[in-house]
Amino acid sequence: MSVRRVVLVLAAFAVIAAGMVTLFPFQSSSASGYGHEAELVPTDPVPADAIRVCESCDLQQVLDDAPENAVVVVEGGSWSPVTISTPLRLVGIDWPIIDAEGKGSGIVIDSPDVTVEGFDIRNTGRSFDKEDSGVYFEGERVRVLNNRLTEVLFGVNGAIGHDSEIAGNYITGQEGVSEGLRGDAIKVWYSHRVQIHHNRVDKSRDLLVWYSNECDVYENIVTNSRYGFHFMNSDDGNASRNAMANNSVGIYIMYGKHFTVEDNLLQSSRGPSGHGIGLKEVDGFAVRGNVIYDNRIGIYNDNSPYSIGEYGIVSGNVIAYNDSGVGVLPSSRSTTYFRNSFVENLEQVTVLGGGPLSLANAWSQNNVGNYWSDYTGYDADGDGIGDIPYRNGALTEQIRRSHPQLQLFRFSLAETAVDFAAQAVPLFEVKSILEDQNPLVRPPEVTNAPEVWHEQNPNRSIGITVLLLVGVGASMWWAMGPSRDANTMTEQA
Amino acid sequence: MSLRTVATLTQQELLDALRNKWFVAYAIAFVLLCVGLAMMIINSAGYTGISGFGRTAAGLINLVLFLAPLMGLTLGAQALATEREQGTLAYMLAQPVSLAEVFMAKFFGLAIAMSAAVSIGFSLSSLAIIYWSGGTGVDVFLRLLPLTLLLTLSTLSIGLIISAQASKTVTALGLAVVTWLLLVLIGSLGIMGMSIVVGLSPTVLLIGSVINPLEAFRIGAVLQIRGSLELLGPAGLVARDRIGDMTTAVLTLVMIVWIIGGAFVAYLLARRKEFQ
């Protein structure tokens, strides 16, 4: 074998290794697959007697002069910010642009019963004091439909606007601004019965519903923001079929009563908080049928339900591949968890801050428990329910709770050995933090939640793998094949 | 020193590796276990149709930590000791080849053979995942390959240090297994125990761990798969805040120092043993 061969074989390995590193840099499961379009919601047809705004008209003047309940149509073009003070319907066709040129808000609505649809609103100011917004409204029954809002501080910002509707908007914050310094894509303040749906939000701060009761939030897609949705002091809210990915927190509910969180996808919430669903002192909640995937903590429960006699139901969720499936503070109680699938979470259930989990939480209802991927029991009578209870908690989990610095040894063989020894030779009892008397042996039916978004590129993987195999095979064959040098070498010797 | 001689001896070493039942057994075990784990990863996702990095996939880190050092240490430890025991080393050194050439050939030959075994194990399991699950989760294997190669070579160098000293294969193998236990279990358990008793600061904990090439691999693997070290608690956050983007580079450097430094020390020891 010649020197050249050795060098080439070693080089081949180096190239393979370097190739792996460069071709597989870490990618968070970026949610770019959702695209940058909102699904538009159907709107009423434009009537024949609509006021059509000419190209050279002053849009503000037209709006001021328009009679009540008029329909004003703008076709394309670029316009200055406007204020609407009469109940009317403003329709944009071919995406007319409203450019605030970095000052103030785009469209300010100062009247009830106003509808704005089909506008492309850009470049609002940067003042948090004045809450510069793409669309700002104060008025009941306002509808903000199918707009595009880019480079805005706040997106759609409403106050005292009961029975309003915010739907089909695409909203994105300013590029290159850290999430804490962005505004909120949608903010609703003291506005009851607001419908927020089919919006597509990217790179914003929060989506807030504050002091607003009976709001419905459904089929929105929120990515790369801080809070997917944040309900605060709002009662009887409902969030369903939303897809929240790559946010710091998926859906966070604080201090309200009677919430339903149903069929949402909460994926990769990995910010400083990193909660899929957070429940803080919420009185009465039903978390049903959500897919909670790859979050730091899937469901975070801080003292909910808060008042005596209130309920908490967590059922039918798929809680998979989170660092902690469910993280609860020790004070949390009166919550029933059943029919959930706990799949491959690094820790299925964690009590945050240590201590045992209150016995006032139930892990099964009517003899139906949860599916646990690490359940090691059996189901001899074939009724779908395991015959021995599921107990949570490995010895190292228990040690880690009191000595958090030992998290450094996660996935080490030492840790595996400790757990194995604790199981094989149970000299002392590992305190399990929960016991599911009726564990399911098969996961219940999957839900109506949006599908988990995977960055799939099998072709690239196949290519790289085949290249790797061929490369290794060829270099080995070449390295070991007969060579003339060997003979010359022997002769020389 | 003639590079051509090194090359020829390297080739001989490769052929010997293929004839070595230990090596073949390791290679087959590695490939089978990798593919088996791949099946388990696919299966764990099967019910819900969602795949990801969970406890099963984390088993890959355990598998590599278990098998790669065992392979590197025992094969490395046998390398010179066996030849010395059989007298072939003395015979070879009576020829116009230097100890440096023989030593380099040992290192390169074993390095190539083991790298090939690891690469084949990883690529076959990737293919299994692609075939049965359409490619989700395949990244885990491919991302860990460079680190696994580094880990294997680090332990090979440590094995050669043992081999440089030992006169008998049995001694070398015994020492290799003890070293393996030390690196895999006792070291970590010791630090864990000390941390509980004395309360080591996260920085000390981190440095104390990373010196061990196995721990460097593990931390690097978590970083590669998860993209951050926050899973590793306070010590992970120290690494994030103090070293930041350089973490992978630092961990790689630790292992490279073990590879080159270990091999060099092994050579010096072997020279002392042979020519004293």
mmCIF file of C-alpha atoms in Angstrom, chain A residues 1-3 5-6 9-10 13 16-18 20-21 24-27 270-271 291 293-296 318 320-323 341 343-348 371 373-374 390 392 396-397 399 403-418 441-443 446 452 454-458 460-466 468-469 472-473 476 478-483 485-486 488-489 492-493, chain B residues 3-11 14-15 18 41 44-45 47-58 61-63 65-66 95-97 108 111-113 115-117 119-120 122-124 126-127 130 133-136 138-139 142-143 145-146 149 180 184-185 188-189 191-193 195-196 199-200 202 205-206 209 215 218-219 222-228 230-236:
data_model
loop_
_atom_site.group_PDB
_atom_site.id
_atom_site.type_symbol
_atom_site.label_atom_id
_atom_site.label_comp_id
_atom_site.label_asym_id
_atom_site.label_seq_id
_atom_site.Cartn_x
_atom_site.Cartn_y
_atom_site.Cartn_z
ATOM 1 C CA MET A 1 0.000 0.000 0.000
ATOM 2 C CA SER A 2 1.343 3.358 -0.893
ATOM 3 C CA VAL A 3 1.517 6.399 1.312
ATOM 4 C CA ARG A 5 -3.481 5.299 -0.178
ATOM 5 C CA VAL A 6 -3.151 5.722 3.561
ATOM 6 C CA VAL A 9 -8.238 6.679 3.224
ATOM 7 C CA LEU A 10 -7.662 8.883 6.246
ATOM 8 C CA PHE A 13 -12.827 9.514 6.844
ATOM 9 C CA ILE A 16 -17.034 11.991 5.855
ATOM 10 C CA ALA A 17 -16.851 13.287 9.413
ATOM 11 C CA ALA A 18 -16.626 16.915 8.340
ATOM 12 C CA MET A 20 -21.682 14.988 8.659
ATOM 13 C CA VAL A 21 -21.074 18.045 10.784
ATOM 14 C CA PHE A 24 -26.327 18.141 9.763
ATOM 15 C CA PRO A 25 -25.892 21.310 11.734
ATOM 16 C CA PHE A 26 -28.434 21.541 14.465
ATOM 17 C CA GLN A 27 -31.800 22.595 13.120
ATOM 18 C CA ARG A 270 -38.463 25.726 24.026
ATOM 19 C CA GLY A 271 -37.898 29.248 25.259
ATOM 20 C CA VAL A 291 -50.993 17.009 20.671
ATOM 21 C CA TYR A 293 -44.882 17.496 21.267
ATOM 22 C CA ASP A 294 -41.241 18.324 21.946
ATOM 23 C CA ASN A 295 -41.746 21.031 24.561
ATOM 24 C CA ARG A 296 -39.568 21.601 27.566
ATOM 25 C CA VAL A 318 -50.973 12.979 23.177
ATOM 26 C CA ALA A 320 -44.958 12.991 23.462
ATOM 27 C CA TYR A 321 -41.215 13.590 23.362
ATOM 28 C CA ASN A 322 -41.219 16.448 25.852
ATOM 29 C CA ASP A 323 -38.442 16.888 28.378
ATOM 30 C CA SER A 341 -50.885 9.068 25.944
ATOM 31 C CA VAL A 343 -45.110 8.779 24.950
ATOM 32 C CA GLU A 344 -41.336 8.820 25.343
ATOM 33 C CA ASN A 345 -41.105 11.948 27.449
ATOM 34 C CA LEU A 346 -37.710 12.095 29.084
ATOM 35 C CA GLU A 347 -39.615 12.470 32.327
ATOM 36 C CA GLN A 348 -43.275 11.616 32.070
ATOM 37 C CA TYR A 371 -51.197 5.166 28.358
ATOM 38 C CA SER A 373 -44.894 4.282 27.001
ATOM 39 C CA ASP A 374 -42.627 3.118 29.838
ATOM 40 C CA TYR A 390 -48.109 2.235 36.749
ATOM 41 C CA ASN A 392 -43.690 6.928 37.997
ATOM 42 C CA THR A 396 -32.067 9.038 39.475
ATOM 43 C CA GLU A 397 -35.118 11.203 38.820
ATOM 44 C CA ILE A 399 -31.934 12.189 43.137
ATOM 45 C CA HIS A 403 -29.590 17.657 43.434
ATOM 46 C CA PRO A 404 -30.333 19.445 40.172
ATOM 47 C CA GLN A 405 -26.636 19.747 39.308
ATOM 48 C CA LEU A 406 -26.661 15.999 38.663
ATOM 49 C CA GLN A 407 -28.712 16.599 35.565
ATOM 50 C CA LEU A 408 -25.284 16.798 33.957
ATOM 51 C CA PHE A 409 -25.221 13.003 34.071
ATOM 52 C CA ARG A 410 -28.380 12.497 32.054
ATOM 53 C CA PHE A 411 -28.046 9.653 29.514
ATOM 54 C CA SER A 412 -24.813 8.430 31.092
ATOM 55 C CA LEU A 413 -24.229 4.763 31.719
ATOM 56 C CA ALA A 414 -23.642 5.577 35.379
ATOM 57 C CA GLU A 415 -27.195 6.845 35.631
ATOM 58 C CA THR A 416 -28.571 3.864 33.751
ATOM 59 C CA ALA A 417 -26.631 1.568 36.063
ATOM 60 C CA VAL A 418 -28.000 3.287 39.170
ATOM 61 C CA VAL A 441 -51.869 -0.794 27.423
ATOM 62 C CA ARG A 442 -52.613 0.834 24.079
ATOM 63 C CA PRO A 443 -52.721 4.563 23.372
ATOM 64 C CA VAL A 446 -55.376 10.180 18.242
ATOM 65 C CA VAL A 452 -47.033 17.539 14.029
ATOM 66 C CA HIS A 454 -41.609 17.333 10.808
ATOM 67 C CA GLU A 455 -38.754 18.628 8.798
ATOM 68 C CA GLN A 456 -38.429 15.623 6.573
ATOM 69 C CA ASN A 457 -35.810 15.277 3.969
ATOM 70 C CA PRO A 458 -35.405 11.560 3.466
ATOM 71 C CA ARG A 460 -30.850 13.891 1.632
ATOM 72 C CA SER A 461 -30.558 11.328 4.394
ATOM 73 C CA ILE A 462 -30.622 8.456 1.913
ATOM 74 C CA GLY A 463 -28.017 10.174 -0.205
ATOM 75 C CA ILE A 464 -25.692 10.818 2.686
ATOM 76 C CA THR A 465 -26.101 7.344 4.122
ATOM 77 C CA VAL A 466 -25.462 5.620 0.815
ATOM 78 C CA LEU A 468 -21.176 6.942 3.647
ATOM 79 C CA LEU A 469 -21.539 3.210 3.053
ATOM 80 C CA VAL A 472 -16.344 3.312 3.753
ATOM 81 C CA GLY A 473 -16.577 0.180 1.609
ATOM 82 C CA MET A 476 -11.566 -0.268 3.002
ATOM 83 C CA TRP A 478 -8.730 0.035 -1.538
ATOM 84 C CA ALA A 479 -6.756 0.091 1.682
ATOM 85 C CA MET A 480 -6.631 -3.662 1.897
ATOM 86 C CA GLY A 481 -6.292 -4.538 -1.750
ATOM 87 C CA PRO A 482 -3.017 -6.024 -3.049
ATOM 88 C CA SER A 483 -0.340 -3.524 -3.854
ATOM 89 C CA ASP A 485 4.598 -1.634 -2.892
ATOM 90 C CA ALA A 486 4.281 -4.542 -0.506
ATOM 91 C CA THR A 488 9.014 -4.058 -3.378
ATOM 92 C CA MET A 489 9.095 -3.547 0.331
ATOM 93 C CA GLN A 492 14.031 -4.360 -0.076
ATOM 94 C CA ALA A 493 13.851 -6.024 3.277
ATOM 95 C CA LEU B 3 6.108 6.594 5.426
ATOM 96 C CA ARG B 4 6.054 3.798 2.896
ATOM 97 C CA THR B 5 6.934 1.288 5.595
ATOM 98 C CA VAL B 6 4.229 2.687 7.810
ATOM 99 C CA ALA B 7 1.755 2.320 4.960
ATOM 100 C CA THR B 8 2.676 -1.271 4.299
ATOM 101 C CA LEU B 9 2.493 -2.183 7.958
ATOM 102 C CA THR B 10 -0.856 -0.377 8.229
ATOM 103 C CA GLN B 11 -2.203 -2.575 5.484
ATOM 104 C CA LEU B 14 -5.931 -3.952 8.661
ATOM 105 C CA LEU B 15 -5.765 -7.504 7.381
ATOM 106 C CA LEU B 18 -10.199 -8.658 9.916
ATOM 107 C CA ILE B 41 -36.851 3.995 17.830
ATOM 108 C CA SER B 44 -41.619 3.666 19.953
ATOM 109 C CA ALA B 45 -43.135 6.151 17.537
ATOM 110 C CA TYR B 47 -48.553 3.986 17.848
ATOM 111 C CA THR B 48 -48.940 7.697 17.595
ATOM 112 C CA GLY B 49 -47.202 8.208 14.284
ATOM 113 C CA ILE B 50 -45.048 10.868 15.876
ATOM 114 C CA SER B 51 -41.328 10.386 16.100
ATOM 115 C CA GLY B 52 -38.728 12.333 17.953
ATOM 116 C CA PHE B 53 -35.938 12.239 20.445
ATOM 117 C CA GLY B 54 -37.211 10.349 23.461
ATOM 118 C CA ARG B 55 -35.920 7.860 25.956
ATOM 119 C CA THR B 56 -35.423 5.169 23.335
ATOM 120 C CA ALA B 57 -33.387 7.372 21.044
ATOM 121 C CA ALA B 58 -31.371 8.493 24.058
ATOM 122 C CA ILE B 61 -25.889 7.533 23.492
ATOM 123 C CA ASN B 62 -25.791 4.703 26.024
ATOM 124 C CA LEU B 63 -25.094 2.131 23.356
ATOM 125 C CA LEU B 65 -20.829 4.814 25.444
ATOM 126 C CA PHE B 66 -20.974 1.125 26.205
ATOM 127 C CA GLN B 95 14.079 -6.080 10.702
ATOM 128 C CA PRO B 96 14.903 -2.665 9.271
ATOM 129 C CA VAL B 97 11.718 -1.135 10.695
ATOM 130 C CA PHE B 108 -3.633 3.785 11.848
ATOM 131 C CA ALA B 111 -8.190 3.403 13.660
ATOM 132 C CA ILE B 112 -9.273 2.696 10.097
ATOM 133 C CA ALA B 113 -10.751 -0.697 10.948
ATOM 134 C CA SER B 115 -13.916 3.719 12.099
ATOM 135 C CA ALA B 116 -15.181 1.498 9.318
ATOM 136 C CA ALA B 117 -17.062 -0.728 11.772
ATOM 137 C CA SER B 119 -19.568 3.939 10.136
ATOM 138 C CA ILE B 120 -21.111 0.766 8.777
ATOM 139 C CA PHE B 122 -24.456 3.815 11.800
ATOM 140 C CA SER B 123 -25.195 3.857 8.100
ATOM 141 C CA LEU B 124 -27.028 0.522 8.145
ATOM 142 C CA SER B 126 -29.883 4.965 9.169
ATOM 143 C CA LEU B 127 -30.959 2.948 6.156
ATOM 144 C CA ILE B 130 -35.246 5.477 6.290
ATOM 145 C CA SER B 133 -40.097 5.196 8.862
ATOM 146 C CA GLY B 134 -39.443 7.390 5.865
ATOM 147 C CA GLY B 135 -36.490 9.219 7.299
ATOM 148 C CA THR B 136 -37.703 10.974 10.416
ATOM 149 C CA VAL B 138 -32.444 9.414 10.976
ATOM 150 C CA ASP B 139 -30.502 12.545 11.828
ATOM 151 C CA LEU B 142 -25.742 10.695 11.318
ATOM 152 C CA ARG B 143 -25.228 13.569 13.738
ATOM 153 C CA LEU B 145 -21.129 9.706 13.809
ATOM 154 C CA PRO B 146 -18.249 12.223 13.990
ATOM 155 C CA LEU B 149 -15.445 8.218 15.673
ATOM 156 C CA TRP B 180 -13.317 0.800 30.801
ATOM 157 C CA VAL B 184 -17.759 4.421 32.013
ATOM 158 C CA LEU B 185 -19.015 4.012 35.545
ATOM 159 C CA SER B 188 -19.039 9.424 36.827
ATOM 160 C CA LEU B 189 -20.377 7.755 39.950
ATOM 161 C CA ILE B 191 -18.140 12.690 40.704
ATOM 162 C CA MET B 192 -21.866 12.235 41.320
ATOM 163 C CA GLY B 193 -21.212 11.041 44.870
ATOM 164 C CA SER B 195 -21.128 16.361 44.243
ATOM 165 C CA ILE B 196 -23.833 15.132 46.619
ATOM 166 C CA GLY B 199 -21.494 20.064 46.806
ATOM 167 C CA LEU B 200 -19.216 20.761 43.833
ATOM 168 C CA PRO B 202 -21.366 23.401 38.407
ATOM 169 C CA LEU B 205 -18.533 19.458 37.943
ATOM 170 C CA LEU B 206 -18.380 20.326 34.277
ATOM 171 C CA SER B 209 -16.551 15.471 33.793
ATOM 172 C CA GLU B 215 -18.282 12.412 29.132
ATOM 173 C CA ARG B 218 -21.963 12.416 25.902
ATOM 174 C CA ILE B 219 -22.212 16.156 26.403
ATOM 175 C CA VAL B 222 -26.685 15.947 23.778
ATOM 176 C CA LEU B 223 -25.659 19.222 22.198
ATOM 177 C CA GLN B 224 -25.758 17.724 18.701
ATOM 178 C CA ILE B 225 -29.157 16.130 19.173
ATOM 179 C CA ARG B 226 -30.937 18.762 21.250
ATOM 180 C CA GLY B 227 -29.157 21.867 20.057
ATOM 181 C CA SER B 228 -28.680 23.117 23.595
ATOM 182 C CA GLU B 230 -30.203 23.115 29.085
ATOM 183 C CA LEU B 231 -31.217 19.474 29.601
ATOM 184 C CA LEU B 232 -28.024 19.038 31.577
ATOM 185 C CA GLY B 233 -29.064 21.424 34.302
ATOM 186 C CA PRO B 234 -26.815 24.022 35.984
ATOM 187 C CA ALA B 235 -23.578 22.599 34.582
ATOM 188 C CA GLY B 236 -25.092 22.643 31.099
#
